[in-house]
Amino acid sequence: MQDSLQIGAILMGLAGGLAIFLYGMELMTSALKASSGKRLKRLLAGLREVAARGGWTRVPTARVLKPGMVHPDVAVLRRRLTESGDLPAEAGEGTVFDATLEAAVRRFQARHGLEVDGIV
Protein backbone atom coordinates (compact mmCIF):
# COMPACT_ATOMS: atom_id res chain seq x y z
CA MET A 1 0.00 0.00 0.00
CA GLN A 2 2.82 2.35 0.96
CA ASP A 3 4.57 1.65 -2.38
CA SER A 4 1.37 2.42 -4.29
CA LEU A 5 1.07 5.78 -2.55
CA GLN A 6 4.69 6.64 -3.30
CA ILE A 7 4.30 5.67 -6.96
CA GLY A 8 1.09 7.72 -7.12
CA ALA A 9 2.87 10.72 -5.63
CA ILE A 10 5.73 10.37 -8.10
CA LEU A 11 3.31 10.14 -11.03
CA MET A 12 1.40 13.21 -9.82
CA GLY A 13 4.67 15.09 -9.53
CA LEU A 14 5.70 14.04 -13.02
CA ALA A 15 2.31 14.99 -14.44
CA GLY A 16 2.53 18.42 -12.82
CA GLY A 17 6.07 18.89 -14.11
CA LEU A 18 5.00 17.84 -17.59
CA ALA A 19 2.09 20.28 -17.52
CA ILE A 20 4.41 23.13 -16.51
CA PHE A 21 6.90 22.14 -19.21
CA LEU A 22 4.21 22.01 -21.92
CA TYR A 23 2.80 25.37 -20.83
CA GLY A 24 6.29 26.88 -21.01
CA MET A 25 6.78 25.43 -24.47
CA GLU A 26 3.47 26.94 -25.58
CA LEU A 27 4.53 30.37 -24.28
CA MET A 28 7.92 30.10 -26.02
CA THR A 29 6.29 29.05 -29.29
CA SER A 30 3.91 32.01 -29.14
CA ALA A 31 6.78 34.41 -28.44
CA LEU A 32 8.83 32.97 -31.31
CA LYS A 33 5.91 33.28 -33.71
CA ALA A 34 5.42 36.91 -32.72
CA SER A 35 9.10 37.82 -33.05
CA SER A 36 9.41 35.90 -36.33
CA GLY A 37 6.42 37.78 -37.70
CA LYS A 38 8.00 41.12 -36.81
CA ARG A 39 11.29 40.05 -38.33
CA LEU A 40 9.59 38.90 -41.52
CA LYS A 41 7.75 42.22 -41.79
CA ARG A 42 11.06 44.11 -41.43
CA LEU A 43 12.69 41.91 -44.07
CA LEU A 44 9.76 42.38 -46.45
CA ALA A 45 9.88 46.16 -45.97
CA GLY A 46 13.61 46.12 -46.75
CA LEU A 47 13.09 44.05 -49.89
CA ARG A 48 10.35 46.41 -51.03
CA GLU A 49 12.81 49.31 -50.65
CA VAL A 50 15.34 47.43 -52.79
CA ALA A 51 12.66 46.80 -55.43
CA ALA A 52 11.64 50.49 -55.38
CA ARG A 53 15.27 51.44 -56.12
CA GLY A 54 15.28 49.11 -59.12
CA GLY A 55 16.61 45.98 -57.44
CA TRP A 56 20.04 44.82 -56.33
CA THR A 57 23.11 46.04 -58.19
CA ARG A 58 23.92 43.45 -60.85
CA VAL A 59 27.42 42.04 -60.65
CA PRO A 60 28.86 41.24 -64.10
CA THR A 61 29.33 37.51 -64.63
CA ALA A 62 31.75 37.59 -67.57
CA ARG A 63 34.73 36.76 -65.36
CA VAL A 64 35.55 35.02 -62.09
CA LEU A 65 36.30 37.43 -59.25
CA LYS A 66 38.68 36.13 -56.62
CA PRO A 67 40.91 37.35 -53.81
CA GLY A 68 44.00 39.27 -54.86
CA MET A 69 42.71 40.45 -58.23
CA VAL A 70 42.26 44.05 -59.32
CA HIS A 71 39.40 44.76 -61.75
CA PRO A 72 36.58 47.33 -62.18
CA ASP A 73 34.00 44.54 -61.60
CA VAL A 74 35.33 44.22 -58.04
CA ALA A 75 33.97 47.73 -57.32
CA VAL A 76 30.54 46.56 -58.51
CA LEU A 77 30.77 43.50 -56.24
CA ARG A 78 31.68 45.76 -53.31
CA ARG A 79 28.64 47.94 -53.99
CA ARG A 80 26.32 44.90 -54.16
CA LEU A 81 27.60 43.39 -50.91
CA THR A 82 27.33 46.76 -49.17
CA GLU A 83 23.67 46.97 -50.26
CA SER A 84 22.90 43.62 -48.64
CA GLY A 85 24.82 44.43 -45.46
CA ASP A 86 27.48 41.79 -46.03
CA LEU A 87 30.22 44.39 -46.51
CA PRO A 88 30.49 47.44 -44.23
CA ALA A 89 30.21 50.77 -46.05
CA GLU A 90 33.55 51.76 -44.48
CA ALA A 91 35.25 49.06 -46.59
CA GLY A 92 35.27 51.50 -49.50
CA GLU A 93 34.66 51.22 -53.21
CA GLY A 94 38.03 50.15 -54.54
CA THR A 95 38.78 47.72 -57.34
CA VAL A 96 41.01 45.45 -55.22
CA PHE A 97 39.59 42.12 -54.03
CA ASP A 98 41.07 42.25 -50.53
CA ALA A 99 40.61 40.15 -47.38
CA THR A 100 37.69 42.29 -46.19
CA LEU A 101 35.84 41.71 -49.44
CA GLU A 102 36.63 38.01 -49.33
CA ALA A 103 35.13 37.77 -45.83
CA ALA A 104 31.99 39.55 -47.08
CA VAL A 105 31.70 37.16 -50.03
CA ARG A 106 32.07 34.19 -47.68
CA ARG A 107 29.37 35.64 -45.39
CA PHE A 108 27.02 36.07 -48.35
CA GLN A 109 27.73 32.55 -49.61
CA ALA A 110 27.15 30.98 -46.18
CA ARG A 111 23.94 32.95 -45.62
CA HIS A 112 22.55 31.77 -48.96
CA GLY A 113 23.60 28.13 -48.59
CA LEU A 114 26.21 28.37 -51.34
CA GLU A 115 29.63 26.78 -51.43
CA VAL A 116 31.77 28.99 -49.18
CA ASP A 117 34.98 29.59 -51.11
CA GLY A 118 35.21 33.39 -51.32
CA ILE A 119 35.16 33.30 -55.12
CA VAL A 120 32.46 34.90 -57.30
mmCIF file of C-alpha atoms in Angstrom:
data_model
loop_
_atom_site.group_PDB
_atom_site.id
_atom_site.type_symbol
_atom_site.label_atom_id
_atom_site.label_comp_id
_atom_site.label_asym_id
_atom_site.label_seq_id
_atom_site.Cartn_x
_atom_site.Cartn_y
_atom_site.Cartn_z
ATOM 1 C CA MET A 1 0.000 0.000 0.000
ATOM 2 C CA GLN A 2 2.819 2.349 0.965
ATOM 3 C CA ASP A 3 4.567 1.651 -2.378
ATOM 4 C CA SER A 4 1.370 2.417 -4.292
ATOM 5 C CA LEU A 5 1.069 5.777 -2.547
ATOM 6 C CA GLN A 6 4.690 6.645 -3.295
ATOM 7 C CA ILE A 7 4.297 5.672 -6.956
ATOM 8 C CA GLY A 8 1.092 7.715 -7.120
ATOM 9 C CA ALA A 9 2.866 10.725 -5.627
ATOM 10 C CA ILE A 10 5.728 10.366 -8.100
ATOM 11 C CA LEU A 11 3.313 10.138 -11.035
ATOM 12 C CA MET A 12 1.399 13.206 -9.823
ATOM 13 C CA GLY A 13 4.674 15.092 -9.530
ATOM 14 C CA LEU A 14 5.698 14.038 -13.024
ATOM 15 C CA ALA A 15 2.311 14.988 -14.438
ATOM 16 C CA GLY A 16 2.532 18.416 -12.822
ATOM 17 C CA GLY A 17 6.070 18.895 -14.110
ATOM 18 C CA LEU A 18 5.000 17.841 -17.587
ATOM 19 C CA ALA A 19 2.089 20.275 -17.521
ATOM 20 C CA ILE A 20 4.407 23.130 -16.508
ATOM 21 C CA PHE A 21 6.899 22.138 -19.214
ATOM 22 C CA LEU A 22 4.206 22.009 -21.918
ATOM 23 C CA TYR A 23 2.798 25.365 -20.834
ATOM 24 C CA GLY A 24 6.286 26.882 -21.005
ATOM 25 C CA MET A 25 6.785 25.434 -24.474
ATOM 26 C CA GLU A 26 3.474 26.941 -25.583
ATOM 27 C CA LEU A 27 4.530 30.366 -24.277
ATOM 28 C CA MET A 28 7.918 30.103 -26.019
ATOM 29 C CA THR A 29 6.289 29.053 -29.292
ATOM 30 C CA SER A 30 3.908 32.009 -29.144
ATOM 31 C CA ALA A 31 6.778 34.405 -28.444
ATOM 32 C CA LEU A 32 8.831 32.972 -31.312
ATOM 33 C CA LYS A 33 5.911 33.275 -33.711
ATOM 34 C CA ALA A 34 5.416 36.912 -32.716
ATOM 35 C CA SER A 35 9.103 37.819 -33.054
ATOM 36 C CA SER A 36 9.411 35.902 -36.333
ATOM 37 C CA GLY A 37 6.418 37.780 -37.697
ATOM 38 C CA LYS A 38 7.999 41.117 -36.809
ATOM 39 C CA ARG A 39 11.294 40.046 -38.331
ATOM 40 C CA LEU A 40 9.593 38.904 -41.524
ATOM 41 C CA LYS A 41 7.746 42.219 -41.790
ATOM 42 C CA ARG A 42 11.062 44.109 -41.430
ATOM 43 C CA LEU A 43 12.688 41.909 -44.072
ATOM 44 C CA LEU A 44 9.762 42.385 -46.445
ATOM 45 C CA ALA A 45 9.880 46.161 -45.969
ATOM 46 C CA GLY A 46 13.610 46.121 -46.750
ATOM 47 C CA LEU A 47 13.090 44.049 -49.889
ATOM 48 C CA ARG A 48 10.350 46.415 -51.031
ATOM 49 C CA GLU A 49 12.811 49.310 -50.645
ATOM 50 C CA VAL A 50 15.337 47.430 -52.787
ATOM 51 C CA ALA A 51 12.660 46.804 -55.428
ATOM 52 C CA ALA A 52 11.642 50.494 -55.378
ATOM 53 C CA ARG A 53 15.271 51.440 -56.117
ATOM 54 C CA GLY A 54 15.281 49.114 -59.123
ATOM 55 C CA GLY A 55 16.614 45.977 -57.443
ATOM 56 C CA TRP A 56 20.038 44.823 -56.330
ATOM 57 C CA THR A 57 23.107 46.045 -58.189
ATOM 58 C CA ARG A 58 23.921 43.451 -60.854
ATOM 59 C CA VAL A 59 27.417 42.040 -60.654
ATOM 60 C CA PRO A 60 28.858 41.239 -64.100
ATOM 61 C CA THR A 61 29.329 37.505 -64.629
ATOM 62 C CA ALA A 62 31.748 37.585 -67.567
ATOM 63 C CA ARG A 63 34.731 36.761 -65.356
ATOM 64 C CA VAL A 64 35.547 35.022 -62.092
ATOM 65 C CA LEU A 65 36.304 37.426 -59.252
ATOM 66 C CA LYS A 66 38.684 36.134 -56.617
ATOM 67 C CA PRO A 67 40.915 37.353 -53.807
ATOM 68 C CA GLY A 68 43.996 39.272 -54.865
ATOM 69 C CA MET A 69 42.713 40.453 -58.229
ATOM 70 C CA VAL A 70 42.255 44.047 -59.317
ATOM 71 C CA HIS A 71 39.403 44.762 -61.746
ATOM 72 C CA PRO A 72 36.577 47.325 -62.182
ATOM 73 C CA ASP A 73 33.999 44.537 -61.600
ATOM 74 C CA VAL A 74 35.330 44.224 -58.040
ATOM 75 C CA ALA A 75 33.974 47.728 -57.315
ATOM 76 C CA VAL A 76 30.542 46.560 -58.511
ATOM 77 C CA LEU A 77 30.774 43.497 -56.242
ATOM 78 C CA ARG A 78 31.676 45.756 -53.314
ATOM 79 C CA ARG A 79 28.636 47.944 -53.993
ATOM 80 C CA ARG A 80 26.324 44.903 -54.161
ATOM 81 C CA LEU A 81 27.600 43.386 -50.906
ATOM 82 C CA THR A 82 27.334 46.765 -49.175
ATOM 83 C CA GLU A 83 23.672 46.974 -50.256
ATOM 84 C CA SER A 84 22.897 43.620 -48.636
ATOM 85 C CA GLY A 85 24.820 44.434 -45.460
ATOM 86 C CA ASP A 86 27.483 41.792 -46.028
ATOM 87 C CA LEU A 87 30.220 44.389 -46.506
ATOM 88 C CA PRO A 88 30.488 47.438 -44.225
ATOM 89 C CA ALA A 89 30.213 50.770 -46.047
ATOM 90 C CA GLU A 90 33.547 51.757 -44.476
ATOM 91 C CA ALA A 91 35.246 49.056 -46.589
ATOM 92 C CA GLY A 92 35.269 51.501 -49.499
ATOM 93 C CA GLU A 93 34.657 51.220 -53.206
ATOM 94 C CA GLY A 94 38.029 50.147 -54.543
ATOM 95 C CA THR A 95 38.780 47.716 -57.342
ATOM 96 C CA VAL A 96 41.015 45.454 -55.217
ATOM 97 C CA PHE A 97 39.588 42.116 -54.031
ATOM 98 C CA ASP A 98 41.074 42.253 -50.530
ATOM 99 C CA ALA A 99 40.607 40.152 -47.383
ATOM 100 C CA THR A 100 37.688 42.292 -46.188
ATOM 101 C CA LEU A 101 35.835 41.713 -49.441
ATOM 102 C CA GLU A 102 36.628 38.006 -49.329
ATOM 103 C CA ALA A 103 35.128 37.773 -45.827
ATOM 104 C CA ALA A 104 31.993 39.549 -47.084
ATOM 105 C CA VAL A 105 31.701 37.159 -50.035
ATOM 106 C CA ARG A 106 32.071 34.194 -47.680
ATOM 107 C CA ARG A 107 29.367 35.637 -45.393
ATOM 108 C CA PHE A 108 27.024 36.068 -48.348
ATOM 109 C CA GLN A 109 27.733 32.554 -49.608
ATOM 110 C CA ALA A 110 27.145 30.982 -46.183
ATOM 111 C CA ARG A 111 23.941 32.953 -45.620
ATOM 112 C CA HIS A 112 22.554 31.771 -48.957
ATOM 113 C CA GLY A 113 23.596 28.128 -48.592
ATOM 114 C CA LEU A 114 26.206 28.370 -51.338
ATOM 115 C CA GLU A 115 29.631 26.784 -51.433
ATOM 116 C CA VAL A 116 31.767 28.991 -49.182
ATOM 117 C CA ASP A 117 34.976 29.586 -51.113
ATOM 118 C CA GLY A 118 35.214 33.393 -51.319
ATOM 119 C CA ILE A 119 35.157 33.301 -55.122
ATOM 120 C CA VAL A 120 32.463 34.897 -57.297
#
